[in-house]
Coordinates of C-alpha atoms in Angstrom, one line a residue:
Chain G
M1 CA -43.7 -9.8 -58.1
L2 CA -43.8 -7.4 -61.0
P3 CA -43.1 -9.9 -63.9
F4 CA -46.3 -11.7 -62.8
F5 CA -48.4 -8.7 -63.9
Q6 CA -47.0 -8.8 -67.4
E7 CA -44.8 -11.4 -69.2
E8 CA -45.6 -14.1 -66.6
F9 CA -49.4 -13.8 -67.0
G10 CA -50.2 -17.5 -67.0
N11 CA -53.0 -19.0 -64.9
P12 CA -51.6 -21.6 -62.5
G13 CA -54.6 -23.8 -63.4
S14 CA -53.6 -24.0 -67.1
I15 CA -51.6 -27.0 -68.5
H16 CA -49.6 -25.0 -71.1
S17 CA -46.1 -23.8 -70.2
K18 CA -47.2 -20.2 -69.3
G19 CA -49.6 -21.7 -66.8
Q20 CA -47.1 -24.2 -65.4
S21 CA -44.6 -21.4 -65.0
A22 CA -47.1 -19.5 -62.8
K23 CA -47.9 -22.6 -61.0
N24 CA -44.2 -23.2 -60.2
A25 CA -43.9 -19.7 -58.8
L26 CA -47.0 -20.3 -56.7
E27 CA -45.7 -23.6 -55.3
K28 CA -42.3 -22.1 -54.7
A29 CA -43.9 -19.4 -52.7
R30 CA -45.9 -22.0 -50.7
R31 CA -42.7 -23.9 -49.9
S32 CA -41.0 -20.7 -48.8
V33 CA -43.8 -19.8 -46.4
A34 CA -43.9 -23.4 -45.1
E35 CA -40.2 -23.2 -44.3
I36 CA -40.7 -20.0 -42.2
L37 CA -43.8 -21.4 -40.4
N38 CA -42.1 -24.7 -40.0
C39 CA -45.0 -26.6 -41.6
E40 CA -45.8 -28.6 -44.8
P41 CA -46.5 -26.6 -48.0
E42 CA -49.9 -28.4 -48.1
E43 CA -50.8 -26.7 -44.9
I44 CA -50.7 -23.2 -46.4
I45 CA -53.8 -21.6 -47.9
F46 CA -53.4 -18.3 -49.7
T47 CA -56.2 -15.8 -49.2
S48 CA -57.1 -12.2 -49.8
G49 CA -55.9 -11.0 -46.4
G50 CA -56.0 -11.4 -42.7
S51 CA -59.7 -10.9 -42.5
E52 CA -60.4 -13.6 -45.0
S53 CA -58.0 -16.0 -43.2
D54 CA -59.8 -15.3 -39.9
N55 CA -63.2 -15.7 -41.4
L56 CA -62.2 -19.0 -43.1
A57 CA -60.8 -20.5 -39.9
L58 CA -63.8 -19.6 -37.7
N59 CA -66.6 -20.1 -40.2
G60 CA -65.0 -23.2 -41.7
I61 CA -64.8 -25.0 -38.3
L62 CA -67.7 -24.0 -36.2
K63 CA -71.2 -25.5 -36.4
K64 CA -74.4 -24.9 -34.4
D65 CA -74.0 -25.7 -30.7
D66 CA -70.2 -25.7 -30.8
H67 CA -68.5 -23.5 -28.2
L68 CA -66.0 -20.8 -29.2
I69 CA -63.6 -19.0 -26.8
I70 CA -62.0 -15.7 -27.9
S71 CA -60.2 -12.9 -26.1
A72 CA -62.2 -9.7 -25.6
I73 CA -59.6 -7.7 -27.5
E74 CA -59.6 -9.7 -30.8
H75 CA -59.5 -7.8 -34.1
P76 CA -62.9 -7.2 -35.6
A77 CA -62.1 -9.9 -38.2
V78 CA -62.4 -12.4 -35.4
L79 CA -64.7 -10.5 -33.0
H80 CA -67.5 -9.7 -35.4
V81 CA -67.3 -13.2 -37.0
A82 CA -67.7 -14.7 -33.6
E83 CA -70.7 -12.4 -32.8
I84 CA -72.4 -13.4 -36.0
L85 CA -71.8 -17.1 -35.3
E86 CA -73.3 -16.6 -31.9
Q87 CA -76.4 -15.1 -33.5
N88 CA -76.5 -18.3 -35.6
G89 CA -76.5 -20.6 -32.6
I90 CA -72.9 -21.2 -31.6
E91 CA -72.0 -20.6 -28.0
L92 CA -69.4 -17.8 -27.5
T93 CA -67.3 -16.9 -24.5
K94 CA -65.2 -13.7 -24.6
I95 CA -62.3 -13.7 -22.1
P96 CA -61.6 -10.3 -20.6
V97 CA -58.0 -9.2 -20.4
E98 CA -56.2 -7.8 -17.4
K99 CA -55.4 -4.1 -17.0
N100 CA -52.1 -4.6 -18.9
G101 CA -54.0 -5.9 -21.9
I102 CA -52.9 -9.5 -21.5
L103 CA -55.2 -12.4 -20.8
K104 CA -54.7 -14.9 -18.1
I105 CA -54.6 -18.5 -19.2
E106 CA -56.4 -19.6 -16.1
K107 CA -59.5 -17.7 -17.4
I108 CA -59.4 -19.8 -20.6
E109 CA -59.0 -23.0 -18.6
K110 CA -62.1 -22.1 -16.6
A111 CA -64.2 -21.2 -19.7
I112 CA -63.7 -24.6 -21.4
H113 CA -66.9 -26.6 -21.8
P114 CA -67.4 -30.1 -23.0
N115 CA -68.5 -28.7 -26.4
T116 CA -65.6 -26.2 -26.8
K117 CA -64.5 -26.7 -30.3
L118 CA -62.2 -23.7 -31.0
I119 CA -60.2 -21.1 -29.1
S120 CA -59.0 -18.0 -31.0
V121 CA -56.5 -15.7 -29.4
M122 CA -54.4 -13.2 -31.2
L123 CA -50.7 -13.4 -31.1
A124 CA -50.3 -9.6 -30.6
N125 CA -53.0 -7.0 -30.3
N126 CA -53.4 -4.5 -33.2
E127 CA -54.1 -1.4 -31.0
I128 CA -52.0 -1.8 -27.9
G129 CA -49.5 -4.4 -29.2
T130 CA -49.7 -6.6 -26.2
L131 CA -48.4 -10.2 -26.7
Q132 CA -50.7 -12.9 -25.6
P133 CA -49.5 -16.2 -24.0
L134 CA -50.0 -18.3 -27.1
R135 CA -47.4 -20.9 -26.4
E136 CA -48.7 -21.5 -22.9
I137 CA -52.3 -21.8 -24.3
G138 CA -51.0 -24.2 -27.0
K139 CA -49.1 -26.3 -24.4
F140 CA -52.0 -26.4 -22.1
L141 CA -54.4 -27.6 -24.8
Q142 CA -52.1 -30.2 -26.1
K143 CA -51.7 -31.7 -22.6
N144 CA -55.2 -31.4 -21.3
H145 CA -57.6 -30.9 -24.2
P146 CA -56.0 -32.2 -27.4
G147 CA -59.4 -32.2 -29.1
I148 CA -59.8 -28.4 -28.9
L149 CA -58.5 -26.5 -31.9
L150 CA -56.4 -23.3 -31.5
H151 CA -56.5 -20.4 -34.0
T152 CA -54.3 -17.3 -33.7
D153 CA -54.7 -14.1 -35.6
A154 CA -51.0 -13.5 -36.0
V155 CA -51.4 -10.6 -38.4
Q156 CA -49.6 -8.1 -36.2
G157 CA -46.7 -10.5 -35.6
G158 CA -45.9 -11.1 -39.2
G159 CA -42.3 -10.4 -40.0
I160 CA -41.4 -9.5 -36.4
L161 CA -42.4 -12.4 -34.1
D162 CA -41.6 -16.1 -34.3
L163 CA -44.3 -17.7 -36.4
N164 CA -43.1 -21.3 -36.0
V165 CA -46.4 -23.2 -35.7
K166 CA -44.7 -26.1 -33.8
H167 CA -43.5 -23.6 -31.1
L168 CA -46.9 -22.0 -30.9
K169 CA -48.7 -25.3 -31.1
V170 CA -51.6 -23.8 -33.1
D171 CA -53.9 -25.5 -35.6
F172 CA -54.6 -22.3 -37.5
L173 CA -52.6 -19.1 -38.0
S174 CA -53.6 -16.0 -40.0
L175 CA -51.3 -13.6 -41.6
S176 CA -51.6 -10.5 -43.8
A177 CA -49.0 -9.4 -46.3
H178 CA -49.1 -5.7 -45.9
K179 CA -48.1 -6.0 -42.2
F180 CA -44.6 -7.1 -43.3
Y181 CA -44.3 -4.7 -46.2
G182 CA -45.9 -6.9 -48.8
P183 CA -48.8 -5.9 -51.1
K184 CA -52.3 -5.2 -49.7
G185 CA -55.0 -7.7 -50.4
V186 CA -53.0 -10.9 -49.8
G187 CA -53.1 -13.2 -46.8
I188 CA -52.1 -16.6 -45.5
L189 CA -53.9 -19.2 -43.5
F190 CA -52.0 -22.1 -42.0
K191 CA -54.2 -25.1 -41.4
K192 CA -52.8 -28.1 -39.7
K193 CA -52.9 -31.3 -41.7
G194 CA -55.8 -33.5 -40.8
V195 CA -58.1 -30.8 -39.5
K196 CA -61.3 -30.7 -41.5
L197 CA -62.2 -27.2 -42.8
N198 CA -65.3 -26.2 -44.8
P199 CA -64.4 -23.8 -47.6
Q200 CA -66.1 -20.4 -47.6
I201 CA -65.5 -19.8 -51.2
S202 CA -66.4 -22.8 -53.3
G203 CA -65.9 -23.4 -57.0
G204 CA -62.7 -24.5 -58.6
S205 CA -60.1 -26.8 -56.9
Q206 CA -57.5 -24.1 -56.1
E207 CA -55.9 -24.2 -52.7
R208 CA -56.8 -27.9 -52.4
S209 CA -60.5 -26.9 -52.8
L210 CA -60.4 -24.9 -49.6
R211 CA -60.4 -21.6 -51.3
A212 CA -61.7 -21.5 -54.9
G213 CA -60.8 -18.7 -57.3
T214 CA -57.9 -18.1 -59.6
E215 CA -54.8 -17.3 -57.5
N216 CA -53.5 -13.8 -57.1
V217 CA -50.0 -15.0 -58.3
A218 CA -48.3 -11.6 -58.4
G219 CA -49.7 -10.7 -54.9
I220 CA -48.7 -14.1 -53.5
V221 CA -45.2 -13.9 -54.9
G222 CA -44.8 -10.4 -53.5
C223 CA -46.2 -11.4 -50.1
V224 CA -43.9 -14.3 -49.7
K225 CA -40.8 -12.4 -50.9
A226 CA -41.6 -9.7 -48.3
L227 CA -42.1 -12.3 -45.6
A228 CA -38.8 -14.0 -46.5
L229 CA -36.9 -10.7 -46.4
A230 CA -38.5 -9.7 -43.1
E231 CA -37.7 -13.1 -41.6
K232 CA -34.0 -12.8 -42.6
S233 CA -33.5 -9.7 -40.4
R234 CA -36.3 -10.4 -37.9
N235 CA -34.2 -10.8 -34.8
K236 CA -32.0 -7.9 -35.5
E237 CA -35.0 -5.7 -36.4
F238 CA -36.8 -6.7 -33.3
I239 CA -33.9 -5.6 -31.1
R240 CA -33.5 -2.3 -33.0
L241 CA -37.2 -1.5 -32.7
K242 CA -37.3 -2.5 -29.0
K243 CA -34.5 0.0 -28.3
L244 CA -36.3 2.8 -30.2
Q245 CA -39.6 1.9 -28.5
N246 CA -38.1 2.2 -25.1
Y247 CA -36.4 5.5 -26.0
F248 CA -39.7 6.9 -27.4
V249 CA -42.0 5.7 -24.6
E250 CA -39.7 7.0 -21.9
K251 CA -39.3 10.3 -23.6
V252 CA -43.0 10.8 -24.1
L253 CA -43.9 9.9 -20.6
A254 CA -41.1 12.1 -19.2
E255 CA -41.7 15.2 -21.3
I256 CA -45.5 15.2 -21.5
P257 CA -47.4 15.4 -18.2
K258 CA -50.5 13.4 -17.5
T259 CA -49.7 10.7 -20.1
R260 CA -50.0 7.0 -19.8
L261 CA -48.9 4.1 -21.9
N262 CA -51.7 1.7 -22.7
G263 CA -50.9 -2.0 -22.6
D264 CA -48.0 -3.9 -20.9
A265 CA -44.7 -2.0 -21.0
E266 CA -42.6 -5.1 -21.7
K267 CA -44.8 -7.7 -23.3
R268 CA -45.7 -5.8 -26.4
L269 CA -44.8 -5.6 -30.1
P270 CA -41.5 -3.6 -30.5
G271 CA -43.2 -1.3 -33.0
N272 CA -46.2 -0.3 -31.0
A273 CA -46.6 2.7 -28.7
N274 CA -50.1 3.5 -27.6
F275 CA -50.6 6.5 -25.3
S276 CA -53.5 8.3 -23.6
F277 CA -53.3 12.0 -22.9
F278 CA -55.5 13.3 -20.2
G279 CA -58.3 15.7 -21.0
I280 CA -58.0 15.9 -24.8
E281 CA -59.5 14.0 -27.7
G282 CA -57.7 11.6 -30.0
E283 CA -59.0 12.8 -33.3
S284 CA -57.8 16.3 -32.6
I285 CA -54.4 15.1 -31.7
L286 CA -54.3 12.9 -34.8
L287 CA -55.3 15.7 -37.2
R288 CA -52.8 18.1 -35.7
L289 CA -50.0 15.4 -36.1
D290 CA -51.1 14.9 -39.6
F291 CA -50.5 18.6 -40.4
E292 CA -46.9 18.0 -39.2
G293 CA -46.6 15.0 -41.6
I294 CA -46.9 12.5 -38.8
A295 CA -49.3 9.6 -39.4
A296 CA -50.8 8.1 -36.3
S297 CA -54.1 6.5 -35.4
T298 CA -56.6 6.7 -32.5
G299 CA -59.2 4.5 -30.8
S300 CA -61.3 7.5 -29.8
A301 CA -65.0 7.5 -30.6
C302 CA -64.8 10.6 -32.8
A303 CA -62.5 9.0 -35.2
S304 CA -64.4 5.8 -35.8
G305 CA -67.5 5.3 -37.9
S306 CA -69.5 4.0 -35.0
L307 CA -68.8 6.9 -32.6
D308 CA -67.9 4.3 -29.9
P309 CA -64.4 4.2 -28.4
S310 CA -62.3 1.2 -29.2
H311 CA -63.4 -2.1 -27.6
V312 CA -59.7 -2.8 -26.8
L313 CA -59.2 0.4 -24.8
Q314 CA -62.6 -0.1 -23.1
A315 CA -61.4 -3.6 -22.1
L316 CA -58.5 -2.0 -20.3
K317 CA -61.0 -0.1 -18.2
I318 CA -59.3 3.2 -18.9
P319 CA -61.2 6.2 -17.3
H320 CA -63.3 8.2 -19.8
D321 CA -61.3 11.4 -19.6
W322 CA -58.2 9.4 -20.6
L323 CA -59.9 7.0 -23.0
H324 CA -60.8 9.4 -25.7
G325 CA -57.3 10.9 -25.8
S326 CA -55.5 7.8 -27.0
I327 CA -53.1 7.7 -29.9
R328 CA -51.2 4.8 -31.4
F329 CA -47.8 5.3 -33.0
T330 CA -46.3 2.5 -35.1
L331 CA -42.5 2.2 -35.5
G332 CA -41.3 0.5 -38.6
K333 CA -38.2 -0.4 -40.5
S334 CA -37.6 3.2 -41.7
T335 CA -38.1 4.8 -38.3
T336 CA -35.0 6.4 -36.8
K337 CA -34.3 8.0 -33.5
K338 CA -34.3 11.4 -35.2
D339 CA -37.9 10.8 -36.4
L340 CA -38.9 10.0 -32.8
D341 CA -37.3 13.2 -31.5
F342 CA -39.3 15.2 -34.1
V343 CA -42.5 13.4 -33.1
V344 CA -42.0 14.1 -29.4
A345 CA -41.3 17.8 -30.0
K346 CA -44.4 18.2 -32.1
L347 CA -46.5 16.1 -29.8
K348 CA -45.5 18.2 -26.8
K349 CA -46.8 21.4 -28.4
I350 CA -50.0 19.8 -29.7
V351 CA -50.9 18.3 -26.4
K352 CA -50.2 21.7 -24.7
D353 CA -52.3 23.6 -27.3
L354 CA -55.3 21.2 -27.0
R355 CA -55.2 21.2 -23.3
A356 CA -55.3 25.0 -23.3
I357 CA -58.8 24.9 -24.8
S358 CA -60.0 21.8 -22.9
P359 CA -62.5 22.4 -20.0
L360 CA -61.3 19.1 -18.4
V361 CA -57.7 20.3 -17.7
Chain T
M1 CA -53.1 19.4 -47.6
N2 CA -55.4 18.2 -50.4
N3 CA -56.9 15.2 -48.6
W4 CA -58.1 17.0 -45.5
L5 CA -61.2 15.4 -43.9
Y6 CA -63.1 18.6 -43.3
S7 CA -63.8 21.9 -45.1
E8 CA -61.1 24.6 -45.2
T9 CA -63.2 26.7 -42.8
V10 CA -63.2 23.9 -40.2
K11 CA -59.5 23.5 -40.7
D12 CA -58.9 27.2 -40.1
H13 CA -61.0 27.3 -36.9
F14 CA -59.5 24.0 -35.7
L15 CA -55.9 25.2 -36.2
H16 CA -56.6 28.8 -35.1
P17 CA -59.5 28.6 -32.6
R18 CA -61.1 32.1 -31.9
N19 CA -62.3 33.4 -28.6
F20 CA -61.3 30.5 -26.4
L21 CA -60.8 31.2 -22.7
S22 CA -57.0 31.5 -22.5
G23 CA -56.8 33.1 -19.0
D24 CA -58.3 32.6 -15.7
E25 CA -62.0 32.0 -15.5
A26 CA -62.4 34.5 -12.6
D27 CA -60.6 37.2 -14.6
F28 CA -63.1 37.0 -17.4
A29 CA -65.9 37.7 -14.8
A30 CA -68.7 36.1 -16.8
D31 CA -72.4 37.0 -16.4
G32 CA -73.4 33.5 -17.4
V33 CA -71.7 30.1 -17.7
G34 CA -73.0 27.0 -19.3
E35 CA -71.6 23.5 -19.7
V36 CA -72.9 20.5 -21.8
G37 CA -71.7 17.0 -22.8
S38 CA -69.8 14.5 -20.8
P39 CA -66.3 13.0 -20.9
A40 CA -67.9 9.5 -21.4
C41 CA -69.3 10.7 -24.7
G42 CA -66.1 12.3 -25.9
D43 CA -67.4 15.9 -26.0
V44 CA -67.6 18.6 -23.3
M45 CA -68.2 22.3 -24.0
K46 CA -68.1 25.1 -21.6
M47 CA -69.1 28.7 -22.4
W48 CA -68.8 32.0 -20.6
I49 CA -70.8 35.1 -21.7
K50 CA -70.9 38.8 -20.8
V51 CA -74.1 40.6 -21.4
K52 CA -74.9 44.3 -21.6
D53 CA -78.2 45.8 -22.5
G54 CA -79.6 42.5 -23.7
K55 CA -76.6 41.9 -26.0
I56 CA -73.9 39.3 -25.7
I57 CA -70.9 41.5 -25.9
D58 CA -68.2 39.0 -25.0
L59 CA -68.0 35.2 -25.1
Q60 CA -65.3 32.7 -24.4
W61 CA -65.3 28.9 -24.5
K62 CA -63.4 25.7 -23.9
T63 CA -64.0 22.4 -25.7
F64 CA -62.9 18.8 -25.2
G65 CA -63.6 17.1 -28.4
C66 CA -62.7 16.4 -32.0
A67 CA -61.8 18.9 -34.7
S68 CA -65.4 19.4 -35.7
A69 CA -66.4 20.1 -32.1
I70 CA -63.6 22.6 -31.6
G71 CA -64.3 24.1 -35.1
S72 CA -68.0 24.5 -34.4
T73 CA -67.6 26.2 -31.0
S74 CA -65.0 28.6 -32.5
M75 CA -67.4 29.4 -35.4
L76 CA -70.3 29.9 -33.1
S77 CA -68.3 32.4 -30.9
E78 CA -67.5 34.3 -34.1
M79 CA -71.1 34.4 -35.2
V80 CA -72.3 35.7 -31.8
L81 CA -69.6 38.4 -31.5
E82 CA -69.8 39.7 -35.0
N83 CA -70.7 43.4 -35.3
G84 CA -70.2 44.1 -31.6
G85 CA -72.3 41.2 -30.3
M86 CA -75.7 39.6 -30.8
K87 CA -79.0 40.3 -29.0
I88 CA -79.8 37.4 -26.6
E89 CA -83.1 36.7 -28.5
T90 CA -81.2 36.5 -31.8
A91 CA -78.4 34.3 -30.4
L92 CA -81.0 31.9 -29.0
K93 CA -82.3 31.4 -32.5
I94 CA -79.0 30.0 -33.8
T95 CA -79.5 26.4 -34.9
P96 CA -77.0 23.7 -35.6
A97 CA -77.8 24.0 -39.2
D98 CA -76.7 27.7 -39.1
I99 CA -73.3 26.7 -37.7
L100 CA -73.0 23.9 -40.1
K101 CA -73.6 26.2 -43.0
K102 CA -71.0 28.6 -41.9
L103 CA -68.5 25.8 -41.5
G104 CA -69.0 24.7 -45.0
G105 CA -70.6 21.4 -43.9
L106 CA -69.3 18.5 -41.9
P107 CA -69.0 14.8 -42.7
T108 CA -72.3 13.1 -41.8
N109 CA -71.0 11.2 -38.8
K110 CA -69.7 14.4 -37.4
I111 CA -72.8 16.5 -37.5
H112 CA -73.7 15.7 -33.9
C113 CA -70.5 17.6 -32.8
S114 CA -72.0 20.9 -34.0
V115 CA -75.3 20.4 -32.1
L116 CA -73.5 20.9 -28.7
G117 CA -72.6 24.5 -29.8
D118 CA -76.0 26.0 -29.7
K119 CA -76.8 23.9 -26.6
V120 CA -73.9 25.4 -24.6
L121 CA -74.8 28.9 -25.6
R122 CA -78.4 28.3 -24.5
A123 CA -77.1 26.9 -21.2
A124 CA -74.9 30.0 -20.6
V125 CA -77.9 32.4 -21.4
K126 CA -80.1 30.4 -19.1
N127 CA -77.5 30.7 -16.3
Y128 CA -77.3 34.5 -17.0
L129 CA -81.1 34.9 -16.8
E130 CA -81.3 32.9 -13.6
K131 CA -78.5 35.0 -12.0
K132 CA -80.4 38.1 -13.0
G133 CA -83.3 36.8 -11.0
E134 CA -85.7 35.9 -13.8
P135 CA -88.1 33.2 -12.6
K136 CA -86.4 29.8 -12.7
K137 CA -88.1 27.6 -15.2
K138 CA -88.5 24.1 -14.1
P139 CA -85.6 22.4 -15.9
S140 CA -86.7 19.7 -18.3
K141 CA -85.2 16.3 -17.8
I142 CA -82.1 15.5 -19.9
I143 CA -82.8 12.3 -21.9
C144 CA -79.6 12.3 -23.9
V145 CA -76.6 13.3 -21.9
C146 CA -74.1 13.4 -24.7
L147 CA -76.1 15.8 -26.8
G148 CA -77.9 17.6 -24.0
V149 CA -81.4 16.7 -25.4
T150 CA -84.3 17.3 -23.0
E151 CA -87.6 15.6 -22.5
R152 CA -89.3 18.8 -23.5
E153 CA -87.8 18.5 -27.0
L154 CA -89.3 15.1 -27.3
D155 CA -92.7 16.4 -26.2
L156 CA -92.5 19.2 -28.8
S157 CA -91.5 16.6 -31.4
V158 CA -94.5 14.4 -30.7
A159 CA -96.8 17.5 -30.7
A160 CA -95.3 18.5 -34.1
G161 CA -96.4 15.2 -35.5
E162 CA -93.1 13.3 -35.4
R163 CA -93.7 9.7 -34.8
T164 CA -90.4 7.8 -35.1
F165 CA -87.2 7.9 -33.3
A166 CA -85.4 8.4 -36.6
E167 CA -87.3 11.7 -37.2
F168 CA -86.5 12.9 -33.7
Q169 CA -82.9 11.9 -34.0
R170 CA -82.5 13.6 -37.4
R171 CA -83.5 16.9 -35.8
T172 CA -82.0 16.7 -32.4
K173 CA -79.1 14.2 -32.9
A174 CA -80.2 12.5 -29.7
G175 CA -78.5 9.1 -29.3
T176 CA -75.6 9.8 -31.7
G177 CA -73.0 10.1 -28.9
C178 CA -72.5 7.0 -26.8
G179 CA -75.9 5.7 -27.9
K180 CA -76.8 4.3 -24.5
C181 CA -80.0 6.4 -24.3
V182 CA -81.5 5.1 -27.5
A183 CA -83.6 2.3 -26.1
K184 CA -84.9 4.5 -23.3
I185 CA -85.9 7.3 -25.6
E186 CA -87.6 4.9 -28.0
K187 CA -89.6 3.6 -25.1
L188 CA -90.4 7.1 -23.8
L189 CA -91.4 8.1 -27.3
A190 CA -93.8 5.2 -27.6
K191 CA -95.3 6.2 -24.3
K192 CA -95.7 9.8 -25.4
I193 CA -97.2 8.8 -28.7
D194 CA -99.6 6.6 -26.8
Q195 CA -100.6 9.5 -24.5
Y196 CA -100.9 11.8 -27.4
S197 CA -103.0 9.4 -29.3
D198 CA -105.3 8.9 -26.3
K199 CA -106.3 12.5 -26.5
T200 CA -106.6 12.9 -30.1
C201 CA -107.6 9.7 -31.7
C202 CA -110.4 7.1 -31.4
S203 CA -111.2 4.7 -28.6
F204 CA -109.4 1.9 -30.3
C205 CA -106.1 3.6 -29.9
K206 CA -105.1 1.8 -26.7
K207 CA -105.2 -1.5 -28.5
D208 CA -104.3 -1.6 -32.2
C209 CA -105.6 1.4 -33.9
P210 CA -104.7 1.0 -37.6
S211 CA -103.8 4.7 -37.9
K212 CA -101.4 4.5 -35.0
T213 CA -99.7 1.4 -36.3
S214 CA -99.1 2.9 -39.7
R215 CA -97.8 6.1 -38.2
T216 CA -95.3 4.5 -35.8
N217 CA -93.9 2.2 -38.5
D218 CA -93.2 4.7 -41.2

């Protein structure tokens, strides 16, 4: 991607050769994504990230009095857009998930109304990593409700799960580059041919007039290169991470008492491990880990701007004295078994220290 | 670490908490115990005090909460025990602002965490006085569980001329925990302003007294 910051500075919208060179790079990137998603290049829209892709899909499809179905654990980029749309007169149904963080397809079936226009269910959850039954939903809709559109926020699955849109049977799919080691600020929206979408950024005719604005050529080239690299080793990396995940989860649960894994143990992203530690608070754990050079995140109220615990953990109906002590670890391509041993050793001591000063333990 | 979220003082107290109860509760043999907060809100503080000749000579605590909650309880314990202990009357005068100042400030969305500190100390002192046989004051109803804010505080607020929830919240931090109490307190506040206005203002107050409208909307 680096040449596109300097010598290859052309604007893809220009007719001169510098412009055409940038345009060629852009279209090559588009073909490359299309190959990975098993779709046509014309079905790819480049955006500024997963949030924009989600916003574009939902806002570009739904009109007043349409019905939208989403899962209760969607990323805020879907959840908040849906809530705003609801205030503006669309009908919204949030499908609760089971205690394992996975939604039951029967609940979607029951929620369908004659005016249901779009269903949006994430491929994998961003906090607890649970995999949603997207293929089953797609198959069901194709057979019984071919008129209802299906969108998936697949941001968490980028580079690690199968993104073949023919397998998933989706009409829209959102991706974000930084989730597969690409640059921040670049995203992708797959939109099935023939589906009418209203642009949310209007102006020039870039991205087939569905997303105006001069293209972020360097970012897009970097995004697609990263996706192609991830795709090459995707299966191998999935198996490697799955093994590490099993090792890590078993070790944490075995060595730290009063600990639970949030979300289904099997049907989850191989890089996600979300735990709750009884009687202590997530932000404290996170900051202590930070001092050891370990970066984690928490869904506890104290660490969020809103002072509310995460809607995902609340949807799992975790008791309060566990809920606030949740920590998410993410395993990635540089994670080794040795790293995980280091984390467990530090974590053990931190949990012990914090429990020593907790009135709940 | 250069990019630490809190002040160096908070960091020090968070990583090396002072005066927390490390042994058995019974061994400490406290003269008064207080507890505030709730697990649902994400903060619980418990405090044990020992009193001699009207002075708090020993104090221990336990806190379930974030770094600022732990840091502020630890700091409070140090403030009370400095120079051989603080007189009860002086200790009761400690405000969240005092703790905050000693901590070198807290991020704005964390300030509510320091409010529990003085509350738990008050609760422990109250328990001590009751045990000692001082006449039990009728406890005021808690209107915000997370921050332990009482109805009496709301009465005082209205009497002092505060007319909006925002003013009340700025001082007491009520409703900054789980937030579930906000609607109820707002309603109660409107009622109290109404009652207060009845006694102090003109006969139009019950309907749409212009002075009342301008006061409640500022």
